[in-house]
Amino acid sequence: MRWSKTYIPTLRQNQSDAELISHQLLLRGGYIRKLASGVYLYLPLMQRVISKFSQIVREEMNRAGALEVTMSVLCPAELWQRTGRYISAGKEQMRMKDRHDHEMVLCGTHEESVTSLISGEVKSYRQLPLNLYQIQVKFRDEIRPRFGLMRGREFIMKDAYTFDADEESFARSYQAMVDAYFAIFKRAGLDVIKVESDTGTMGGKAAHEFMFLVDTNAGEETIMISDDGSYAANAEKAEFRDLADVQIDAELQDMETVDTPGAATIEEVTAFLKVDATRLVKTLLYMADDKPMAAMVRGDRDVNEIKLKNALGCVDLEMATPEQILRYTGAPVGFTGPVGLEDMTIIVDPLVGELRNFVVGANENEKHILNTNVHRDFKPSQVTDITLAVEGDGSPVGNGRLLAKSGIEVGNTFMLGTKYSEALGATFLDASGEEKPIIMGSYGVGITRTPQAVLEKYHDDKGIIWPVSMAPYLVALIPLNMEKEEHVTVAEKTYAALRETGIEVLYDDRTERAGVKFNDADLVGLPIRITIGDKSLKEGCVELKARSEPGVELIPADDIIPAVEKMAQRLKQQ
Ligand code: ATP
Ligand code: MG
């Protein structure tokens, strides 16, 4: 491709609306432009990167036996109503009515569509297992679209769906996708780790996420990893072993309400009462689907709202406002306690459940209650883990300690069980003629997020450094002066030779100054640069340089093709 014939609007200046280096580079390199919040247009270079990555994904999915289909973005709301996700998808789902007043949604994921596709058509165990995938636009009205393609509202995803007759077969299908994912991300240049994750509104039994660990602010996810390598989970889901030195009294004492003037926070109350934070219990008021509820964790810990949401089975969960706290407990913030809140759901963490004679708010201004005990003084609705794991906690398996890392989720895999097949009647007859719901799995890869994640790693202060596998073109061909006939002659000849060999080349045929061309080439980040200038031409040579390396080789102009091929091979191994 000739630069003069394509469209690469590079930008000299950093853009004020891009926090991440990867987002900055995509804007400045002329890869993407924003149309609206979370809505991006992919320019010719980005389109090629998307094609490259899609092709990697396709090859690995096909190798695993998956079949490519394309499902519509538009879907009748009725299917989502049948699975219950019309409600649970909440505001993330874009909804509309068509001209006939039918309610429709824009799919953010395609479990409903794909299950309805096979429901009634796949009837026998002989037609299973089946794996259908697509590479398609998704729409999610994300609450905080940000970071460019990392969290868009419209984005491209590869989503695959497996259908199996029994658990053993499903385990093989799931493992095949896990293996394909490791292969995909490796080819894209990313080392990823697989972590346990929350199933969220997807439902089902268990899930994993594929995380690319970063130490920049691009890592939206916190991952807890055991220092002995035996456990890795998203912090949303992470379990832990409590290592705090907690004193548990032998005898239950009588409750006693005490004044705690000016002491509302944990620090203030522990200082005032001269007790350890582990003897204090935080009672936090939340609004769960607009109903008040209380969550209790030990004073030295915090609530994991995802765990809490799962325990409640609610769609919306928000901290109560100070006004709501006053209305439902009768006291201002800082003095909430479980005693007397019997009308509402009270969820108690097991670390609280094992305590005796602890301190809680008295639901009266500037008062706390000493020697409170679960069951005796209030009835918990549920005792279940709602505590956030933190760095330094014990790993739930083995003897290690948890470390907190940040990562970008580039893919995930869900064990869906029969949630969708039951809701949408996707059943089959097994070998003995018994009708059963199909066991399903669902598997996503961010087709637009992943290339941007790649850039968090592959860049320097001048611009992008694409790995060969993801680059929009392999070679940047740069004659330094288009006004010099000799430069043009060698450039045209080299361009033709590269194209004939099937090497993808971007030929900078603009009459720009050499400095401008070099800057643009560094920004755009193609893996290999060929430069044609007076100095090397004097010796009958052109310059060959890897974008990732400082050195320059002089290659006789006629031998450039094998030299490029050799360099490409070497770069691919890195
Ligand atoms: P996240 O936790 O980041 O919101 P998710 O759990 O909602 O992701 P899935 O629904 O499983 O993600 O989607 C599969 C893949 O699609 C993700 O692993 C990610 O790579 C990509 N993806 C999800 N949401 C977005 C988005 N808003 N913009 C770009 N890519 C996305
Ligand atoms: Mg999401």
Coordinates of C-alpha atoms and ligand atoms in Angstrom, one line a residue:
M1 CA 0.0 0.0 0.0
R2 CA 1.2 3.5 -0.9
W3 CA 0.9 5.9 2.0
S4 CA -0.4 8.6 -0.4
K5 CA -3.3 6.3 -1.3
T6 CA -4.3 5.2 2.2
Y7 CA -5.7 7.2 5.1
I8 CA -3.4 7.4 8.1
P9 CA -4.1 10.7 9.9
T10 CA -1.3 10.7 12.5
L11 CA -1.2 13.3 15.2
R12 CA 1.8 15.0 16.6
Q13 CA 0.4 16.0 20.0
N14 CA -0.8 13.8 22.8
Q15 CA -4.6 13.8 23.0
S16 CA -6.1 15.1 26.2
D17 CA -8.9 12.6 26.4
A18 CA -6.6 9.5 26.4
E19 CA -5.3 8.4 29.8
L20 CA -3.6 5.2 28.7
I21 CA -0.5 5.1 26.5
S22 CA -2.2 2.4 24.3
H23 CA -5.2 4.6 23.7
Q24 CA -2.9 7.6 23.0
L25 CA -0.9 5.5 20.5
L26 CA -4.0 4.3 18.6
L27 CA -5.3 7.9 18.3
R28 CA -1.9 9.4 17.4
G29 CA -1.0 6.6 15.0
G30 CA -4.1 7.2 13.0
Y31 CA -5.7 3.9 14.0
I32 CA -9.0 5.0 15.6
R33 CA -11.2 8.0 16.1
K34 CA -14.0 8.5 18.6
L35 CA -17.5 9.1 17.4
A36 CA -19.2 9.2 20.7
S37 CA -18.5 8.1 24.3
G38 CA -17.3 4.5 24.0
V39 CA -18.0 4.4 20.3
Y40 CA -15.0 4.2 18.0
L41 CA -14.3 4.1 14.3
Y42 CA -11.6 1.8 13.0
L43 CA -9.4 3.4 10.4
P44 CA -7.6 1.4 7.6
L45 CA -4.6 0.5 9.9
M46 CA -6.8 -0.6 12.7
Q47 CA -9.0 -2.6 10.3
R48 CA -5.9 -4.5 9.3
V49 CA -4.9 -5.2 12.9
I50 CA -8.4 -6.4 13.7
S51 CA -8.2 -8.7 10.7
K52 CA -4.9 -10.0 11.8
F53 CA -6.1 -10.8 15.3
S54 CA -9.4 -12.2 14.1
Q55 CA -7.5 -14.5 11.8
I56 CA -5.4 -15.8 14.7
V57 CA -8.6 -16.4 16.7
R58 CA -10.3 -18.0 13.7
E59 CA -7.4 -20.4 13.1
E60 CA -7.2 -21.5 16.7
M61 CA -11.0 -21.8 17.0
N62 CA -11.2 -23.8 13.8
R63 CA -8.4 -26.0 15.0
A64 CA -10.4 -26.7 18.2
G65 CA -13.3 -27.8 16.0
A66 CA -15.5 -24.8 16.5
L67 CA -17.7 -23.6 13.6
E68 CA -17.9 -20.0 12.5
V69 CA -21.4 -18.4 12.2
T70 CA -22.7 -14.9 12.3
M71 CA -25.6 -14.0 14.5
S72 CA -27.5 -10.7 14.3
V73 CA -26.8 -7.9 16.7
L74 CA -30.5 -7.2 16.9
C75 CA -32.6 -9.7 19.0
P76 CA -36.2 -9.9 20.1
A77 CA -36.5 -8.9 23.7
E78 CA -38.7 -11.9 24.3
L79 CA -35.7 -14.3 24.3
W80 CA -34.0 -12.3 27.0
Q81 CA -37.2 -12.1 28.9
R82 CA -37.4 -15.9 28.9
T83 CA -33.9 -16.3 30.4
G84 CA -34.5 -13.6 32.9
R85 CA -31.6 -11.5 31.6
Y86 CA -33.9 -8.8 30.3
I87 CA -34.0 -7.7 34.0
S88 CA -30.5 -8.8 35.1
A89 CA -28.7 -7.2 32.2
G90 CA -30.0 -3.9 33.6
K91 CA -29.0 -0.6 32.0
E92 CA -26.1 -2.1 30.2
Q93 CA -28.5 -3.4 27.6
M94 CA -29.6 -1.2 24.8
R95 CA -33.3 -1.5 24.2
M96 CA -35.6 -0.2 21.5
K97 CA -38.9 -0.8 19.7
D98 CA -39.2 -1.5 16.0
R99 CA -41.9 0.1 13.8
H100 CA -44.3 -2.6 14.7
D101 CA -43.9 -1.8 18.4
H102 CA -41.9 -5.1 19.0
E103 CA -39.4 -4.8 21.8
M104 CA -35.9 -5.4 20.6
V105 CA -32.4 -5.4 22.2
L106 CA -28.9 -4.9 20.9
C107 CA -27.0 -8.0 22.0
G108 CA -24.0 -7.5 24.4
T109 CA -23.6 -11.3 24.2
H110 CA -25.4 -14.0 22.3
E111 CA -26.4 -16.9 24.6
E112 CA -30.1 -16.3 23.9
S113 CA -29.6 -16.1 20.1
V114 CA -27.4 -19.2 19.9
T115 CA -29.5 -21.3 22.2
S116 CA -32.7 -20.4 20.3
L117 CA -30.8 -21.2 17.1
I118 CA -30.2 -24.8 18.1
S119 CA -33.2 -25.3 20.3
G120 CA -35.6 -27.8 18.6
E121 CA -33.1 -28.5 15.8
V122 CA -30.4 -30.3 17.8
K123 CA -32.5 -33.2 19.1
S124 CA -30.2 -36.1 19.6
Y125 CA -27.0 -36.9 21.5
R126 CA -25.5 -37.9 18.1
Q127 CA -25.5 -34.2 17.1
L128 CA -23.4 -33.3 20.1
P129 CA -20.9 -31.9 21.0
L130 CA -21.2 -28.7 19.0
N131 CA -19.2 -25.5 19.2
L132 CA -20.5 -22.4 17.3
Y133 CA -18.6 -19.1 17.3
Q134 CA -18.7 -15.7 15.7
I135 CA -16.6 -12.6 15.5
Q136 CA -19.1 -9.8 15.8
V137 CA -20.1 -6.4 17.1
K138 CA -21.5 -6.2 20.6
F139 CA -23.3 -3.4 22.2
R140 CA -23.2 -2.7 26.0
D141 CA -24.2 0.6 27.4
E142 CA -21.2 0.5 29.8
I143 CA -21.6 2.7 32.9
R144 CA -18.1 4.0 32.5
P145 CA -16.8 3.6 28.9
R146 CA -13.1 4.5 29.0
F147 CA -9.6 3.8 27.9
G148 CA -10.5 3.8 24.2
L149 CA -11.1 0.3 22.8
M150 CA -10.5 -1.3 26.3
R151 CA -14.0 -0.5 27.5
G152 CA -16.2 0.6 24.6
R153 CA -19.9 0.6 24.3
E154 CA -19.7 -0.8 20.9
F155 CA -16.9 -3.3 20.4
I156 CA -16.0 -6.5 18.7
M157 CA -15.9 -9.8 20.4
K158 CA -15.2 -13.4 19.5
D159 CA -17.9 -15.4 21.3
A160 CA -18.2 -19.2 21.2
Y161 CA -20.8 -21.4 22.6
T162 CA -20.4 -25.1 23.3
F163 CA -23.2 -27.7 23.6
D164 CA -22.6 -31.1 25.2
A165 CA -24.6 -34.1 26.3
D166 CA -22.8 -34.8 29.5
E167 CA -20.3 -33.4 32.0
E168 CA -17.4 -35.5 30.7
S169 CA -17.9 -34.3 27.2
F170 CA -18.4 -30.7 28.5
A171 CA -15.1 -30.9 30.4
R172 CA -13.3 -31.7 27.1
S173 CA -15.1 -28.9 25.2
Y174 CA -14.1 -26.5 28.0
Q175 CA -10.5 -27.6 28.1
A176 CA -10.3 -27.3 24.3
M177 CA -11.3 -23.6 24.6
V178 CA -8.9 -23.0 27.4
D179 CA -6.1 -24.5 25.3
A180 CA -7.2 -22.4 22.3
Y181 CA -7.1 -19.3 24.4
F182 CA -3.6 -19.8 25.6
A183 CA -2.5 -20.4 22.0
I184 CA -4.4 -17.3 20.8
F185 CA -2.9 -14.9 23.3
K186 CA 0.6 -16.3 22.9
R187 CA 0.4 -15.7 19.1
A188 CA -0.8 -12.2 19.8
G189 CA 2.3 -11.6 21.9
L190 CA 0.7 -11.7 25.3
D191 CA 1.5 -13.9 28.3
V192 CA -1.8 -14.4 30.1
I193 CA -2.8 -16.2 33.2
K194 CA -6.0 -18.0 33.8
V195 CA -7.8 -16.9 37.0
E196 CA -11.0 -18.0 38.7
S197 CA -13.8 -15.4 38.2
D198 CA -17.2 -14.4 39.2
T199 CA -20.0 -15.6 36.9
G200 CA -21.9 -12.3 37.1
T201 CA -25.1 -12.0 35.2
M202 CA -23.9 -14.8 32.9
G203 CA -24.9 -17.2 35.6
G204 CA -23.8 -20.8 35.5
K205 CA -21.4 -22.8 37.7
A206 CA -17.9 -21.4 37.4
A207 CA -15.8 -19.2 35.2
H208 CA -12.3 -18.2 34.3
E209 CA -10.7 -15.1 33.0
F210 CA -7.6 -14.7 30.9
M211 CA -5.6 -11.9 32.3
F212 CA -2.7 -10.0 30.9
L213 CA -0.9 -8.6 33.9
V214 CA 0.3 -5.0 33.7
D215 CA 1.8 -2.5 36.1
T216 CA 0.1 0.5 34.5
N217 CA -3.2 2.1 35.2
A218 CA -4.6 0.0 32.3
G219 CA -5.2 -2.9 34.6
E220 CA -8.9 -2.5 35.5
E221 CA -9.0 -5.8 37.3
T222 CA -7.4 -6.8 40.5
I223 CA -6.1 -10.3 40.7
M224 CA -5.2 -12.2 43.8
I225 CA -2.4 -14.6 43.2
S226 CA -0.9 -17.0 45.8
D227 CA 2.8 -16.5 46.1
D228 CA 3.3 -20.3 45.7
G229 CA 1.4 -20.2 42.4
S230 CA -1.3 -22.5 43.6
Y231 CA -4.2 -20.0 43.4
A232 CA -5.2 -17.2 41.2
A233 CA -8.6 -15.4 41.2
N234 CA -10.2 -12.1 40.3
A235 CA -10.4 -10.1 43.5
E236 CA -14.2 -10.0 42.9
K237 CA -14.3 -13.7 43.5
A238 CA -11.1 -14.4 45.6
E239 CA -11.4 -16.5 48.7
F240 CA -8.8 -16.3 51.4
R241 CA -7.6 -17.7 54.7
D242 CA -7.8 -15.2 57.5
L243 CA -4.5 -14.9 59.3
A244 CA -5.5 -12.2 61.8
D245 CA -4.7 -12.8 65.4
V246 CA -8.3 -12.8 66.8
Q247 CA -9.1 -13.3 70.4
I248 CA -12.3 -15.3 70.8
D249 CA -13.8 -15.1 74.3
A250 CA -14.9 -18.3 76.1
E251 CA -18.0 -16.9 77.7
L252 CA -20.8 -14.8 76.3
Q253 CA -21.2 -11.5 78.2
D254 CA -24.2 -9.3 78.6
M255 CA -24.9 -6.6 76.1
E256 CA -24.2 -3.1 77.2
T257 CA -24.9 0.2 75.4
V258 CA -22.2 2.8 75.8
D259 CA -21.7 6.4 74.8
T260 CA -19.0 6.9 72.2
P261 CA -19.1 10.7 71.7
G262 CA -17.4 11.8 68.5
A263 CA -16.4 8.3 67.6
A264 CA -18.0 7.0 64.4
T265 CA -15.3 5.5 62.2
I266 CA -13.6 2.2 63.0
E267 CA -10.4 4.1 64.0
E268 CA -12.2 6.5 66.3
V269 CA -14.3 3.7 68.0
T270 CA -11.3 1.4 68.5
A271 CA -9.3 4.3 69.9
F272 CA -12.1 5.4 72.2
L273 CA -13.1 2.0 73.5
K274 CA -9.4 0.8 73.5
V275 CA -10.3 -2.5 71.6
D276 CA -8.7 -4.1 68.6
A277 CA -10.5 -3.6 65.2
T278 CA -11.1 -7.4 65.1
R279 CA -13.4 -7.1 68.1
L280 CA -15.5 -4.5 66.3
V281 CA -18.0 -5.4 63.6
K282 CA -18.9 -3.1 60.8
T283 CA -22.6 -3.1 59.8
L284 CA -23.1 -1.5 56.4
L285 CA -26.4 -0.5 55.0
Y286 CA -27.1 -1.2 51.4
M287 CA -30.0 -0.7 49.1
A288 CA -30.5 -4.0 47.2
D289 CA -33.0 -3.6 44.4
D290 CA -34.3 -0.6 46.4
K291 CA -34.8 -2.5 49.7
P292 CA -32.5 -1.8 52.6
M293 CA -30.2 -4.6 53.9
A294 CA -27.4 -4.9 56.3
A295 CA -24.0 -6.5 55.6
M296 CA -21.7 -7.3 58.5
V297 CA -17.9 -7.8 58.3
R298 CA -15.2 -7.7 60.9
G299 CA -13.9 -4.3 61.8
D300 CA -10.6 -4.7 60.1
R301 CA -12.1 -6.0 56.8
D302 CA -14.1 -4.6 53.9
V303 CA -17.1 -5.8 52.1
N304 CA -16.7 -7.5 48.7
E305 CA -19.8 -6.1 46.9
I306 CA -19.8 -8.8 44.2
K307 CA -19.9 -11.5 46.8
L308 CA -22.6 -9.6 48.6
K309 CA -24.6 -9.2 45.4
N310 CA -24.3 -12.9 44.7
A311 CA -25.4 -13.8 48.3
L312 CA -28.5 -11.6 47.9
G313 CA -29.2 -12.6 44.3
C314 CA -30.1 -9.0 43.5
V315 CA -29.7 -7.0 40.3
D316 CA -28.8 -3.6 41.8
L317 CA -26.8 -3.0 44.9
E318 CA -25.8 0.4 46.2
M319 CA -24.5 1.8 49.5
A320 CA -27.3 3.5 51.3
T321 CA -27.1 7.3 51.4
P322 CA -26.7 9.1 54.8
E323 CA -30.4 10.0 54.5
Q324 CA -31.4 6.4 53.9
I325 CA -29.3 5.3 56.9
L326 CA -31.0 7.8 59.1
R327 CA -34.4 6.7 57.8
Y328 CA -33.9 3.0 58.2
T329 CA -31.8 2.8 61.4
G330 CA -32.8 6.0 63.2
A331 CA -29.1 7.0 63.6
P332 CA -26.6 8.9 61.5
V333 CA -23.7 7.2 59.6
G334 CA -21.3 5.4 61.8
F335 CA -23.7 4.0 64.4
T336 CA -25.5 1.3 62.4
G337 CA -25.8 -2.1 64.1
P338 CA -27.8 -5.2 63.7
V339 CA -29.7 -5.1 66.9
G340 CA -33.3 -4.0 66.2
L341 CA -32.9 -4.2 62.4
E342 CA -34.8 -7.5 62.4
D343 CA -37.1 -6.5 59.6
M344 CA -34.3 -6.4 57.1
T345 CA -32.0 -8.9 55.5
I346 CA -28.8 -9.2 57.5
I347 CA -25.9 -11.0 55.9
V348 CA -23.1 -11.9 58.2
D349 CA -19.6 -12.9 57.2
P350 CA -18.3 -16.1 58.8
L351 CA -15.4 -14.1 60.4
V352 CA -18.1 -12.3 62.3
G353 CA -20.0 -15.5 62.9
E354 CA -17.1 -16.9 64.9
L355 CA -16.6 -13.8 67.1
R356 CA -18.0 -13.4 70.6
N357 CA -18.8 -10.3 72.6
F358 CA -18.1 -7.9 69.7
V359 CA -18.9 -4.1 69.4
V360 CA -21.5 -2.8 67.0
G361 CA -23.3 0.4 66.4
A362 CA -26.4 1.0 68.6
N363 CA -28.6 2.6 65.9
E364 CA -28.5 5.7 68.2
N365 CA -26.4 8.8 67.7
E366 CA -22.9 8.4 69.4
K367 CA -23.7 5.1 70.9
H368 CA -22.3 1.6 70.5
I369 CA -23.2 -1.8 72.0
L370 CA -20.6 -4.0 73.7
N371 CA -20.8 -7.8 73.9
T372 CA -23.0 -8.4 71.0
N373 CA -23.4 -12.0 69.8
V374 CA -24.8 -13.4 66.7
H375 CA -28.1 -15.5 67.1
R376 CA -28.5 -14.4 70.7
D377 CA -28.9 -10.7 70.0
F378 CA -30.0 -10.7 66.3
K379 CA -30.8 -13.2 63.7
P380 CA -28.7 -13.3 60.6
S381 CA -30.5 -14.1 57.4
Q382 CA -27.4 -15.8 56.0
V383 CA -23.9 -16.4 57.2
T384 CA -21.7 -16.4 54.1
D385 CA -18.3 -15.0 52.9
I386 CA -18.8 -11.4 51.9
T387 CA -15.3 -10.2 52.8
L388 CA -12.8 -8.7 50.3
A389 CA -9.6 -10.6 50.1
V390 CA -6.5 -8.4 50.4
E391 CA -2.8 -8.7 49.8
G392 CA -1.2 -10.6 52.7
D393 CA -4.2 -12.8 53.3
G394 CA -3.6 -16.5 53.3
S395 CA -4.3 -18.4 50.0
P396 CA -7.4 -20.5 50.3
V397 CA -5.4 -23.4 49.0
G398 CA -1.9 -24.4 50.1
N399 CA 0.1 -22.3 52.5
G400 CA 0.9 -19.3 50.4
R401 CA 0.1 -15.7 50.8
L402 CA -2.0 -13.7 48.4
L403 CA -0.4 -11.0 46.3
A404 CA -2.5 -8.3 44.5
K405 CA -1.8 -7.7 40.8
S406 CA -3.5 -5.7 38.2
G407 CA -4.5 -7.1 34.9
I408 CA -6.5 -6.6 31.7
E409 CA -9.1 -9.2 31.0
V410 CA -8.7 -10.2 27.4
G411 CA -10.9 -13.3 27.4
N412 CA -13.0 -15.5 29.5
T413 CA -14.7 -18.8 29.7
F414 CA -18.0 -19.7 31.5
M415 CA -19.4 -23.0 32.5
L416 CA -23.0 -22.2 31.9
G417 CA -24.6 -25.5 32.9
T418 CA -28.2 -25.7 31.7
K419 CA -29.4 -22.2 32.6
Y420 CA -30.0 -21.2 29.0
S421 CA -31.0 -24.6 27.5
E422 CA -33.6 -25.0 30.2
A423 CA -35.0 -21.5 29.7
L424 CA -35.2 -21.8 26.0
G425 CA -36.0 -25.5 25.7
A426 CA -32.8 -26.7 24.1
T427 CA -33.1 -30.4 25.0
F428 CA -31.9 -33.6 23.4
L429 CA -32.6 -37.3 23.7
D430 CA -29.7 -39.3 25.2
A431 CA -28.7 -42.8 24.2
S432 CA -31.4 -44.3 26.4
G433 CA -34.0 -42.0 24.9
E434 CA -34.3 -39.7 27.9
E435 CA -34.9 -36.0 27.3
K436 CA -32.3 -33.8 28.9
P437 CA -31.2 -30.1 28.7
I438 CA -28.0 -29.5 26.8
I439 CA -24.9 -28.5 28.9
M440 CA -23.5 -25.2 27.7
G441 CA -20.4 -23.2 27.9
S442 CA -19.7 -19.7 26.6
Y443 CA -16.3 -18.2 25.7
G444 CA -15.3 -14.6 24.9
V445 CA -12.3 -12.9 23.5
G446 CA -12.0 -9.1 23.1
I447 CA -11.2 -8.6 19.5
T448 CA -10.8 -4.9 19.8
R449 CA -9.6 -4.8 23.4
T450 CA -6.8 -7.3 22.9
P451 CA -4.8 -5.3 20.3
Q452 CA -4.9 -2.3 22.5
A453 CA -3.8 -4.4 25.5
V454 CA -0.9 -5.5 23.3
L455 CA 0.2 -1.9 22.9
E456 CA 0.4 -1.5 26.7
K457 CA 3.4 -3.7 26.4
Y458 CA 4.7 -3.1 22.8
H459 CA 5.7 0.5 22.6
D460 CA 8.5 3.0 23.3
D461 CA 8.5 6.7 23.7
K462 CA 8.4 7.2 19.9
G463 CA 5.4 5.0 19.3
I464 CA 4.1 1.6 18.7
I465 CA 6.3 -1.6 18.2
W466 CA 3.9 -4.2 16.8
P467 CA 4.7 -7.9 17.2
V468 CA 4.9 -9.3 13.7
S469 CA 1.7 -11.3 14.2
M470 CA -0.5 -8.3 14.9
A471 CA 1.1 -5.6 12.7
P472 CA -1.0 -4.0 10.0
Y473 CA 1.9 -4.3 7.6
L474 CA 5.3 -6.0 8.1
V475 CA 7.4 -3.4 6.4
A476 CA 7.6 0.3 6.2
L477 CA 9.4 1.3 3.0
I478 CA 10.8 4.8 3.2
P479 CA 12.6 6.6 0.4
L480 CA 14.1 9.7 2.1
N481 CA 13.6 12.0 -0.8
M482 CA 10.9 11.5 -3.4
E483 CA 12.3 14.3 -5.5
K484 CA 15.5 12.2 -6.1
E485 CA 15.0 9.9 -9.1
E486 CA 17.4 7.3 -7.8
H487 CA 15.5 7.0 -4.5
V488 CA 12.2 6.6 -6.3
T489 CA 13.6 4.1 -8.7
V490 CA 15.0 1.8 -6.0
A491 CA 11.9 2.3 -3.8
E492 CA 9.5 1.4 -6.6
K493 CA 11.6 -1.7 -7.5
T494 CA 11.8 -2.8 -3.8
Y495 CA 8.0 -2.2 -3.4
A496 CA 7.3 -4.3 -6.4
A497 CA 9.6 -7.1 -5.2
L498 CA 8.1 -7.1 -1.7
R499 CA 4.6 -7.3 -3.1
E500 CA 5.5 -10.0 -5.5
T501 CA 6.8 -12.1 -2.5
G502 CA 3.6 -11.5 -0.6
I503 CA 5.2 -9.3 2.0
E504 CA 2.9 -6.7 3.4
V505 CA 4.4 -3.3 2.9
L506 CA 3.5 0.3 3.5
Y507 CA 5.4 2.4 1.1
D508 CA 5.8 6.0 2.3
D509 CA 5.7 7.7 -1.1
R510 CA 4.8 11.1 0.3
T511 CA 7.0 14.1 -0.6
E512 CA 7.4 14.8 3.1
R513 CA 10.7 15.6 4.9
A514 CA 12.7 12.6 6.1
G515 CA 12.1 13.6 9.7
V516 CA 8.3 13.5 9.3
K517 CA 8.5 10.1 7.6
F518 CA 10.6 8.7 10.4
N519 CA 8.4 10.1 13.1
D520 CA 5.3 8.7 11.4
A521 CA 7.0 5.3 10.9
D522 CA 8.0 5.1 14.6
L523 CA 4.5 6.1 15.6
V524 CA 2.7 3.6 13.4
G525 CA 5.1 0.9 14.6
L526 CA 5.6 -1.6 11.7
P527 CA 8.1 -4.2 12.7
I528 CA 10.6 -3.7 9.9
R529 CA 11.8 -0.5 8.2
I530 CA 13.6 -0.2 4.9
T531 CA 15.2 3.2 4.3
I532 CA 16.5 4.4 1.0
G533 CA 18.9 7.3 1.1
D534 CA 22.0 8.7 -0.5
K535 CA 24.5 7.3 2.0
S536 CA 23.5 3.6 1.6
L537 CA 22.7 3.9 -2.1
K538 CA 26.3 5.0 -2.7
E539 CA 27.3 1.5 -1.8
G540 CA 24.4 0.0 -3.7
C541 CA 22.6 -0.7 -0.5
V542 CA 19.4 0.0 1.4
E543 CA 19.1 0.2 5.2
L544 CA 17.2 -2.5 7.1
K545 CA 16.1 -1.9 10.7
A546 CA 13.9 -3.6 13.2
R547 CA 11.5 -1.2 15.0
S548 CA 12.3 -3.0 18.2
E549 CA 16.1 -2.8 17.9
P550 CA 18.5 0.1 17.6
G551 CA 20.9 -1.4 15.0
V552 CA 20.8 -0.8 11.3
E553 CA 22.0 -3.3 8.6
L554 CA 23.1 -2.3 5.1
I555 CA 21.8 -4.7 2.6
P556 CA 22.5 -4.7 -1.2
A557 CA 19.3 -3.5 -2.8
D558 CA 18.9 -6.7 -4.8
D559 CA 19.2 -8.9 -1.7
I560 CA 16.6 -7.2 0.4
I561 CA 13.8 -9.8 0.1
P562 CA 15.7 -12.7 1.8
A563 CA 17.0 -10.2 4.4
V564 CA 13.5 -9.1 5.3
E565 CA 12.3 -12.6 5.5
K566 CA 15.1 -13.6 7.7
M567 CA 14.6 -10.6 10.0
A568 CA 10.8 -11.4 10.1
Q569 CA 11.5 -14.9 11.1
R570 CA 13.9 -13.8 13.9
L571 CA 11.4 -11.2 15.2
K572 CA 8.6 -13.8 15.3
Q573 CA 10.7 -15.9 17.6
Q574 CA 11.0 -13.1 20.2
Ligands
ATP1 P1 -15.4 -6.8 31.9 O1 -15.3 -7.5 33.2 O2 -14.1 -6.2 31.4 O3 -16.5 -5.8 31.8 P2 -16.9 -8.9 30.9 O4 -16.8 -9.9 32.0 O5 -18.2 -8.1 30.9 O6 -15.7 -8.0 30.9 P3 -17.5 -10.7 28.8 O7 -18.9 -10.4 28.8 O8 -17.2 -12.1 29.2 O9 -16.7 -9.6 29.5 O10 -16.8 -10.5 27.3 C1 -15.8 -11.3 26.8 C2 -14.6 -10.4 26.4 O11 -15.0 -9.3 25.7 C3 -13.9 -9.8 27.6 O12 -13.0 -10.7 28.1 C4 -13.2 -8.6 27.0 O13 -12.0 -9.0 26.3 C5 -14.2 -8.2 25.9 N1 -15.0 -7.0 26.4 C6 -16.0 -7.1 27.4 N2 -16.5 -5.9 27.5 C7 -15.9 -5.0 26.7 C8 -16.0 -3.6 26.4 N3 -16.9 -2.9 27.0 N4 -15.2 -3.1 25.5 C9 -14.3 -3.9 24.8 N5 -14.1 -5.2 25.0 C10 -14.9 -5.8 26.0
MG2 MG -18.5 -6.2 31.6

